[in-house]
XYZ file of N, CA and C in Angstrom:
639
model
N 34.924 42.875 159.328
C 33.845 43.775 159.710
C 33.507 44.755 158.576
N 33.864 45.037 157.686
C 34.147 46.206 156.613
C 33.250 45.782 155.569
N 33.028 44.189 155.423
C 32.582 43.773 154.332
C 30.817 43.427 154.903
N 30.664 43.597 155.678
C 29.093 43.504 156.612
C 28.619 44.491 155.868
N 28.725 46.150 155.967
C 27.789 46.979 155.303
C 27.625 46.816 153.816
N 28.613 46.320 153.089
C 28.924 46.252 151.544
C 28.156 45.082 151.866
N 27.819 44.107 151.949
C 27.062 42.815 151.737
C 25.419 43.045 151.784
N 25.166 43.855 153.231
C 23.741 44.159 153.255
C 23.571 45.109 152.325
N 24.511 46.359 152.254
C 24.054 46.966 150.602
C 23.567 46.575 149.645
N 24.728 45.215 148.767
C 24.379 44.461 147.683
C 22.686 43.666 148.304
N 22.613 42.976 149.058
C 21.225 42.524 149.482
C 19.884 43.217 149.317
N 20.408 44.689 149.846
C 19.281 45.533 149.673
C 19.058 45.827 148.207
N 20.056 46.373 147.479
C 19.923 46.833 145.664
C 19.052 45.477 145.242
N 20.171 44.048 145.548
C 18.880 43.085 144.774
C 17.683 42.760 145.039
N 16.974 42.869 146.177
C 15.444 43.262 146.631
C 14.816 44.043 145.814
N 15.775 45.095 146.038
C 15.143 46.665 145.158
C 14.939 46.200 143.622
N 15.936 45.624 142.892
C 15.663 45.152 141.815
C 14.858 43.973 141.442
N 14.829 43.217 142.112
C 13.328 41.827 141.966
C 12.048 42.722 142.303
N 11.675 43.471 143.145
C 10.583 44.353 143.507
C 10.392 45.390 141.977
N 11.572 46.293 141.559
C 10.961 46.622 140.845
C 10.981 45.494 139.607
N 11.246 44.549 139.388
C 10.854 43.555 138.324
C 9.433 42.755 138.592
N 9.394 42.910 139.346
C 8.186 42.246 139.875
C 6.818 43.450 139.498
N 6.961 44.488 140.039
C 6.304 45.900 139.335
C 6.322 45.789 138.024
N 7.085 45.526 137.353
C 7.223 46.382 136.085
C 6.286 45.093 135.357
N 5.869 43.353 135.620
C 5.366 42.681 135.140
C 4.344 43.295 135.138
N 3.712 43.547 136.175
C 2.509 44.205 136.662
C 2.290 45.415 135.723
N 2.576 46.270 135.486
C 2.837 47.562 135.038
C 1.802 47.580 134.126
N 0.754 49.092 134.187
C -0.621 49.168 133.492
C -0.333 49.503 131.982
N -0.761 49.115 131.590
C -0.459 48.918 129.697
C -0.293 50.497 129.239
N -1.241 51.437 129.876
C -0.995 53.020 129.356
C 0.261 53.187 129.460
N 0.893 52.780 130.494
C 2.675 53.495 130.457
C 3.507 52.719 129.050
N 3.489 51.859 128.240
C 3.537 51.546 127.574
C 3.769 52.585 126.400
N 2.887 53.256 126.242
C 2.987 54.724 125.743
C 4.141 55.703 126.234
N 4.562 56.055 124.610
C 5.598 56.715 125.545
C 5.120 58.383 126.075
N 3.652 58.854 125.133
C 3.187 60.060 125.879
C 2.732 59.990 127.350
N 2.073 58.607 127.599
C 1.839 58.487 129.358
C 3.157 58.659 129.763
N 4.337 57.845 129.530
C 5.268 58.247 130.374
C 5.827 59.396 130.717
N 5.603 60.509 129.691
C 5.792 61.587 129.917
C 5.126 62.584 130.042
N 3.754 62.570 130.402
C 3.402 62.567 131.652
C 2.928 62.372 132.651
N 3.596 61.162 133.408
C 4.272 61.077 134.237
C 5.314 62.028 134.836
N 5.934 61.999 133.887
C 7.321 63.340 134.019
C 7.378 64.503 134.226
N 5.628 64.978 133.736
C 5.201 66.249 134.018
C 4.774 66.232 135.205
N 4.019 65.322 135.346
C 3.108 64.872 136.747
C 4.478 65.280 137.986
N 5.170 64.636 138.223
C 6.678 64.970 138.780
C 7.008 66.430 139.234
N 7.721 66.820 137.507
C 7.692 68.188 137.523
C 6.631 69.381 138.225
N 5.337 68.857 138.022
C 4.208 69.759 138.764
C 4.460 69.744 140.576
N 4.798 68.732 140.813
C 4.726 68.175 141.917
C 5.906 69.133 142.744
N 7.534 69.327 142.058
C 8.511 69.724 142.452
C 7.718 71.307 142.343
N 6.933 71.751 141.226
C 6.650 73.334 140.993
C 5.817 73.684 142.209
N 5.168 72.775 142.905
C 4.416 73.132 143.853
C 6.071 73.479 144.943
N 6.352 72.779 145.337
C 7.357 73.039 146.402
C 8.039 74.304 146.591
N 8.352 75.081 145.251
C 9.085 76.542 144.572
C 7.970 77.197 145.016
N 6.740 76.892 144.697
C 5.676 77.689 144.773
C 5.400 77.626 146.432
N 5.574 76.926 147.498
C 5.293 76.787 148.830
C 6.383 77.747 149.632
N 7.603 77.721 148.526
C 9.013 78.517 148.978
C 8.709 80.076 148.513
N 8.288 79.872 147.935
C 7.447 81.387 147.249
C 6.945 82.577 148.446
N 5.746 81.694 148.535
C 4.801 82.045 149.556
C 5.161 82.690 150.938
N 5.637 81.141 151.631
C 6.694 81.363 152.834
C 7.929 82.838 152.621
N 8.323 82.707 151.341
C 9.549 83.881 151.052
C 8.969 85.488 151.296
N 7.533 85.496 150.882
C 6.721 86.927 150.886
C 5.620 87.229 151.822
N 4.987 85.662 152.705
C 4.293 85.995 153.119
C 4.440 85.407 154.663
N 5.606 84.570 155.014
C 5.670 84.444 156.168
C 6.486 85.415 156.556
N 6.254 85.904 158.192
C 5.115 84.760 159.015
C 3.802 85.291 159.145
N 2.966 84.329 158.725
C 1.490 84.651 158.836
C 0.299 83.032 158.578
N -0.592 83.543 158.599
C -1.654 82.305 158.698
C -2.142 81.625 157.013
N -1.348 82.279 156.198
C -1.803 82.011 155.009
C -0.373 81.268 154.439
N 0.363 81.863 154.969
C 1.774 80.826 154.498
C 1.744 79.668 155.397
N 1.281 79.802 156.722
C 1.422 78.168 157.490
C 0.548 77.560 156.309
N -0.844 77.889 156.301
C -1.775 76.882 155.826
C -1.257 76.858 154.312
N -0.682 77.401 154.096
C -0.524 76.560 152.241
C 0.987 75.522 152.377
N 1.471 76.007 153.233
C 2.817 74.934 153.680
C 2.643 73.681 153.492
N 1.228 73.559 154.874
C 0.716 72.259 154.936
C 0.087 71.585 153.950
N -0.359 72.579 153.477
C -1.457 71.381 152.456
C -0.500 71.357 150.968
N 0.390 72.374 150.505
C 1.349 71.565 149.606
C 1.970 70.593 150.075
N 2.309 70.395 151.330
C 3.449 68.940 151.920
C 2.252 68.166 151.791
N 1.220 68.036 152.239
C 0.183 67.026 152.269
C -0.187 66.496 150.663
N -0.123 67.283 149.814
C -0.531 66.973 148.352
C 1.178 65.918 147.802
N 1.703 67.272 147.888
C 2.880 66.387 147.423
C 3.473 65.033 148.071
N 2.908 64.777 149.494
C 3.300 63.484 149.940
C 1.932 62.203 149.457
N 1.090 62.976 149.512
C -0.045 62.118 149.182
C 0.401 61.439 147.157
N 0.264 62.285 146.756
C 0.677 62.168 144.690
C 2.015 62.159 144.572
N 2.821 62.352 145.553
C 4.535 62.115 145.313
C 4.704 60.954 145.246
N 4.459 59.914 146.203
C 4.683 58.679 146.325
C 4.196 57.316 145.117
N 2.981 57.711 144.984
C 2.656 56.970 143.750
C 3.432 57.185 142.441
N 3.531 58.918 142.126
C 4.125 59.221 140.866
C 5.431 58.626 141.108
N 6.278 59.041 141.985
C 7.646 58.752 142.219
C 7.772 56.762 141.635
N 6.841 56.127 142.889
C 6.690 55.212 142.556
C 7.116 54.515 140.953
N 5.858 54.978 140.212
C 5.503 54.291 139.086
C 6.959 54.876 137.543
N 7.648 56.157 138.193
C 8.478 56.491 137.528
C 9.538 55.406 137.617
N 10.137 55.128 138.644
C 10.828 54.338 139.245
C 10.766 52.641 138.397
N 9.768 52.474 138.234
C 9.041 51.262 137.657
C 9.670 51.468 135.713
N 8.941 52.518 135.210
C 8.895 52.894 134.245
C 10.604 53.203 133.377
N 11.420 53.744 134.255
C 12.564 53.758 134.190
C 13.826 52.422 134.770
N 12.810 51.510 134.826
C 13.505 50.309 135.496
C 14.659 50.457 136.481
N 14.323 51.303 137.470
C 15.736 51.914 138.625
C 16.588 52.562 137.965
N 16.621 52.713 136.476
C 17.768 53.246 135.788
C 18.941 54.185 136.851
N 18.285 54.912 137.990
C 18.388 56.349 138.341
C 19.053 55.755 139.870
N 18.384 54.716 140.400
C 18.460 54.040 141.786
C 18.976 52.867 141.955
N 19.347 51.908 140.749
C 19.765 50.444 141.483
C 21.756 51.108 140.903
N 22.358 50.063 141.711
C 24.084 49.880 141.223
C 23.998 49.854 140.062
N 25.259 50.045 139.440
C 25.375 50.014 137.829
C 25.575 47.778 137.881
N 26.109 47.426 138.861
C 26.110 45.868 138.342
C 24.599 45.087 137.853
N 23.683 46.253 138.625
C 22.074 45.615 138.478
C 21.204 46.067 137.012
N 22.346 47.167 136.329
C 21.923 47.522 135.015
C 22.823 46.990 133.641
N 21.633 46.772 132.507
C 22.261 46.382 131.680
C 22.917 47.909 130.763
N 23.811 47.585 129.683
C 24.085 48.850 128.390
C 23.278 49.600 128.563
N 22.499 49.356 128.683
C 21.461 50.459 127.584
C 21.103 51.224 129.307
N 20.494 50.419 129.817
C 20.185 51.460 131.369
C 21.543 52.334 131.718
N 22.884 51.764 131.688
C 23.816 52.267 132.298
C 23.778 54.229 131.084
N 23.793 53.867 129.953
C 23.541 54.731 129.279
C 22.578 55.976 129.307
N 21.172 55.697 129.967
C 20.318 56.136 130.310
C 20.451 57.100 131.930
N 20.886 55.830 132.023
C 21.548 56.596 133.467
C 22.312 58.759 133.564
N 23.397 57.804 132.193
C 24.050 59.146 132.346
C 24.024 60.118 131.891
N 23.208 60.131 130.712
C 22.050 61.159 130.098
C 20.760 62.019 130.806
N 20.732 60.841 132.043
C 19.697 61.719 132.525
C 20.402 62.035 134.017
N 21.184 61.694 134.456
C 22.357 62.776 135.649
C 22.514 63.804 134.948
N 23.516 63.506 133.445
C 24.516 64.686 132.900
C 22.768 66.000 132.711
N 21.765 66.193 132.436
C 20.635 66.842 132.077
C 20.045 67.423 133.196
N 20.051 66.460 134.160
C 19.302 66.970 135.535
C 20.469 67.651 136.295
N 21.853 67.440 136.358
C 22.806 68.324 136.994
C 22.853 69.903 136.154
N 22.731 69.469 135.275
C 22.898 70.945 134.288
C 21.756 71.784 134.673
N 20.474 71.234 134.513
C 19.362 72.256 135.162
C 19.594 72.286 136.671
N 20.234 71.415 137.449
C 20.466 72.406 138.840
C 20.985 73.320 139.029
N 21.877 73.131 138.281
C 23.005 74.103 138.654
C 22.681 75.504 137.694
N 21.786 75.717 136.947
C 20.703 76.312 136.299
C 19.802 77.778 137.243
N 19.561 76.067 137.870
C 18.585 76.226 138.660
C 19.256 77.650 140.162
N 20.136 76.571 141.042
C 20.826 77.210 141.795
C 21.231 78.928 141.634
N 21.711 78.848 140.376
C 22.133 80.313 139.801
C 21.088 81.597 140.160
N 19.559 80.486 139.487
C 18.821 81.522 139.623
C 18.378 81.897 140.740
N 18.332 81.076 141.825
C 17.828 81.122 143.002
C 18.845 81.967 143.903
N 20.081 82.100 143.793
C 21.457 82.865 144.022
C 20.883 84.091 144.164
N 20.516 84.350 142.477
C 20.627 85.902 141.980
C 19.551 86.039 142.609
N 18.182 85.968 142.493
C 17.145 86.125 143.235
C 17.186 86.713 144.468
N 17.725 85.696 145.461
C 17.964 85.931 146.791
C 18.858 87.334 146.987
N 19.869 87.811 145.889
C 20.417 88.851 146.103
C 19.860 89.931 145.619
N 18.350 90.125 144.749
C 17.936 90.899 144.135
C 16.626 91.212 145.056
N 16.474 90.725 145.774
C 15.169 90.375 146.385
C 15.121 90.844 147.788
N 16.178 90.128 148.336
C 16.606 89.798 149.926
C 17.913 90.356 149.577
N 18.376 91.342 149.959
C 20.344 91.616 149.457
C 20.842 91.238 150.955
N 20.267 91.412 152.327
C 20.578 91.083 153.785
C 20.686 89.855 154.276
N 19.888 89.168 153.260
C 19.326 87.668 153.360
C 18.369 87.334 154.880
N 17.830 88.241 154.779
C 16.829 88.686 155.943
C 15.484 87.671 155.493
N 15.281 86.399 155.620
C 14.648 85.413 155.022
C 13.852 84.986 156.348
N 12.604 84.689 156.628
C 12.076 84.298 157.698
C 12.643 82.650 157.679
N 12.762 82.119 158.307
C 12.828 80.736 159.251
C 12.315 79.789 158.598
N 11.213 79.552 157.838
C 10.387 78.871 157.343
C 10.811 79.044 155.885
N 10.798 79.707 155.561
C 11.190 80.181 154.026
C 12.442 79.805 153.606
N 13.450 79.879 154.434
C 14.662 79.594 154.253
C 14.795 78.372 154.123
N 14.245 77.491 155.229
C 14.213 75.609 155.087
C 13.479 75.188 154.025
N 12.671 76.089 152.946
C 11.266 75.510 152.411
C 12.067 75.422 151.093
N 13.028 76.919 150.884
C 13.605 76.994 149.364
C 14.814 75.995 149.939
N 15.223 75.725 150.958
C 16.656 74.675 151.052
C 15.860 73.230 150.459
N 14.900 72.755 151.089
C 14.232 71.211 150.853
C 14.098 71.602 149.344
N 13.210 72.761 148.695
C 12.766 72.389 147.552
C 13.920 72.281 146.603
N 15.158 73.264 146.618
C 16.659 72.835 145.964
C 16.749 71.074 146.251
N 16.886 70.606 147.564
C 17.358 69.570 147.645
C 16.242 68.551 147.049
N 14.754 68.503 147.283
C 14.331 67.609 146.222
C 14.207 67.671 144.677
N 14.452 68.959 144.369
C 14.825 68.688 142.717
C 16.168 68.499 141.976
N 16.950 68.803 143.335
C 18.300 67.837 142.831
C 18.357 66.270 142.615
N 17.726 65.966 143.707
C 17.374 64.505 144.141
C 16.591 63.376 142.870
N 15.494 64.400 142.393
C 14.864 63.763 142.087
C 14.409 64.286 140.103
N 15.429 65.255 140.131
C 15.637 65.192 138.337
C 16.061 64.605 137.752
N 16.950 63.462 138.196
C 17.971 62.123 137.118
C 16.724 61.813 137.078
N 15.789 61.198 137.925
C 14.127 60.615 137.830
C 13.076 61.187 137.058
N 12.946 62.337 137.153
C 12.317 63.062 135.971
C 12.745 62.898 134.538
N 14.096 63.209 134.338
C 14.675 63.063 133.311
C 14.684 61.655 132.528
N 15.029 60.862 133.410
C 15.114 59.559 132.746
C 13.310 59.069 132.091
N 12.460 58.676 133.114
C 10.973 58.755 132.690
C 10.864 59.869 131.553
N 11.246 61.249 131.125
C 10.992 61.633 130.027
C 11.436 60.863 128.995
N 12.623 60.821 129.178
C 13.087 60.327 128.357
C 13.200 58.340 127.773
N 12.215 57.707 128.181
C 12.338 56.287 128.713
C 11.726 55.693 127.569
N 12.878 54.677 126.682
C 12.317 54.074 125.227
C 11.198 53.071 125.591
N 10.407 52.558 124.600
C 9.526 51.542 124.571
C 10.322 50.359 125.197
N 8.976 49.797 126.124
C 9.630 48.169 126.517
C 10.252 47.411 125.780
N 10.954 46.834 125.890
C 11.464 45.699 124.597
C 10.421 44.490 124.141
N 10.011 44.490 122.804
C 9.262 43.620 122.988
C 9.844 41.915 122.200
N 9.177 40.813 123.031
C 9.783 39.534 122.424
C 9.068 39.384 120.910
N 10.485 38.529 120.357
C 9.951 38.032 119.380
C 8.561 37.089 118.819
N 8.125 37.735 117.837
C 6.407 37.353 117.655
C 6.491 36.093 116.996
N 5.418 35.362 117.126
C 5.771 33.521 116.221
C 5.018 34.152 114.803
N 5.416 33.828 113.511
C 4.669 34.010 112.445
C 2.682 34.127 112.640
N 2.579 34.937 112.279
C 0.903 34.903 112.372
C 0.119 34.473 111.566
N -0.982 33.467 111.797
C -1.430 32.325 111.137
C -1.909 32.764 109.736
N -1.869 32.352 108.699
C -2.288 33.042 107.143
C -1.061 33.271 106.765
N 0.183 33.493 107.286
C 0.984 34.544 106.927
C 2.051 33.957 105.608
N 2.546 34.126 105.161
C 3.541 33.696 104.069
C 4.216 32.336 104.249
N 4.630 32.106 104.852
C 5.311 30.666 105.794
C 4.142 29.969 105.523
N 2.744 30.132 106.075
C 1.860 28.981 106.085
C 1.305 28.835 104.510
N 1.470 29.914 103.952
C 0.537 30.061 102.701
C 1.533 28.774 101.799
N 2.769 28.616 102.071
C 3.966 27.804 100.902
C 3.285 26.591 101.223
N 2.820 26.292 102.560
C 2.738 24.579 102.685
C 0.997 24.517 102.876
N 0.038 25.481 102.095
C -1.257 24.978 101.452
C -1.395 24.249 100.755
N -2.612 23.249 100.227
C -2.501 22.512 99.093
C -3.083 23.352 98.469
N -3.158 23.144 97.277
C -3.318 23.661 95.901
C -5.107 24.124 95.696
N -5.614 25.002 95.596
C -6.893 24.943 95.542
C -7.760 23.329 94.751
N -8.368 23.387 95.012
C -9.521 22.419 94.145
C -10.410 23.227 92.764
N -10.394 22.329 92.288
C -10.948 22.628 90.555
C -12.221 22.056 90.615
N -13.644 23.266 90.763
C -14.817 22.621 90.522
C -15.498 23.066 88.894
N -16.360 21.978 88.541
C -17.203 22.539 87.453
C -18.294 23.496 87.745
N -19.017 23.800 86.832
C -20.114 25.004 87.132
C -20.850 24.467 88.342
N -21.431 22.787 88.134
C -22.556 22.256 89.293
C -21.472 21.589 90.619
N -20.121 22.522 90.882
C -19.735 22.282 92.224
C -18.909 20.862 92.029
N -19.453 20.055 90.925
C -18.120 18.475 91.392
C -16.839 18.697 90.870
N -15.856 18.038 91.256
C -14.072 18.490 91.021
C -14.627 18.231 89.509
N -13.364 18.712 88.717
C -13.474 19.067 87.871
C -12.523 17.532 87.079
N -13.284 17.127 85.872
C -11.670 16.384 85.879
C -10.828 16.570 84.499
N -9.571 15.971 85.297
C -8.107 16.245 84.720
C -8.134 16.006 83.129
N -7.130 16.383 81.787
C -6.892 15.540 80.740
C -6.971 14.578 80.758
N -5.656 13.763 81.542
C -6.040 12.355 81.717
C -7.057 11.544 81.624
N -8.349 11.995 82.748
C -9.467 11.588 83.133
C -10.405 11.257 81.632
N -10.417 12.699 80.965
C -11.217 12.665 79.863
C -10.860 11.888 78.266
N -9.371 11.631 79.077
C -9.341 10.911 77.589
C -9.544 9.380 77.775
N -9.947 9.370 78.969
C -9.822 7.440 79.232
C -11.302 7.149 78.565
């Protein structure tokens, strides 16, 4: 019975990994670039700044009618442009961040831990500041209801989702296959024949030989 959840696990990661291989064929030539990919990364980052900024709001201005309505329509933006960006990062970083390490090669496993070891460091960054804040700000921790869950989610999605940021910043050029010699090129030029020898009125020209017969 033990080995049932570990089996559908492995099942699910390799889905996850043919899907995003299957994406990444697909994948629009701008990301290719490594400035689109990053941003992308910004795109992300904006996305998480809205959430701080929704925790903001809620922190100073709930409860009232101007913190409900910006609640909603940051959750509505960020679910609407989260999903695609998230998406295409995901793609771009080849799961680096999300599949098992058996589903990555060297170089992803590497990537991997460059962009944990970067994104843990700014949480915990992060956390600090949000600590001191709360004690400089709020010393009672007298936090309305809303505000309190808004800065808890927005901690928890930029924990979540900075190995993902990080990695897409940081994400080398595709690998590309080896090119076949290109036609003209040095290789073809050895096995040309030899130009032709014309006279002034265009006919070959002829040899010593020729002229002494």
């Amino acid at each position: 019975m033990g080995e049932a959840p570990k089996s559908r696990r492995e099942r699910s990661q390799r889905r996850r990994a043919e899907r995003i291989t299957a994406l990444e064929q697909r994948m629009p030539a701008r990301f290719t670039a490594r400035r689109n990919r990053q941003a992308l990364a910004v795109a992300g980052a904006g996305l998480l700044a809205l959430l701080w900024l929704n925790a903001a709001v809620s922190w100073f201005l709930a409860p009232s009618d101007t913190a409900m309505v910006t609640t909603f329509v940051v959750l509505a933006v960020v679910v609407v442009v989260g999903i695609p960006v998230i998406s295409w990062m995901v793609v771009v970083t080849r799961g680096a961040t999300s599949l098992d390490e058996r589903f990555l090669d060297e170089r992803q496993v590497a990537e991997r831990l460059r962009a944990f070891t970067v994104a843990h460091w700014i949480s915990g960054v992060l956390i600090a500041v949000v600590a001191v804040a709360s004690m400089i700000l709020d010393p009672g921790l007298h936090l309305p209801s809303a505000a309190y869950f808004l800065v808890l989610f927005a901690l928890f999605a930029t924990h979540t989702q900075l190995p993902l940021l990080v990695a897409a910043w940081q994400a080398p050029d595709p690998p590309v296959d080896d090119e076949e010699p290109a036609a003209g090129g040095p290789e073809q030029g050895l096995s040309d024949p030899l130009p032709r020898v014309t006279d002034l009125e265009g006919r070959p020209a002829k040899s010593g030989s020729d002229s002494d017969r």
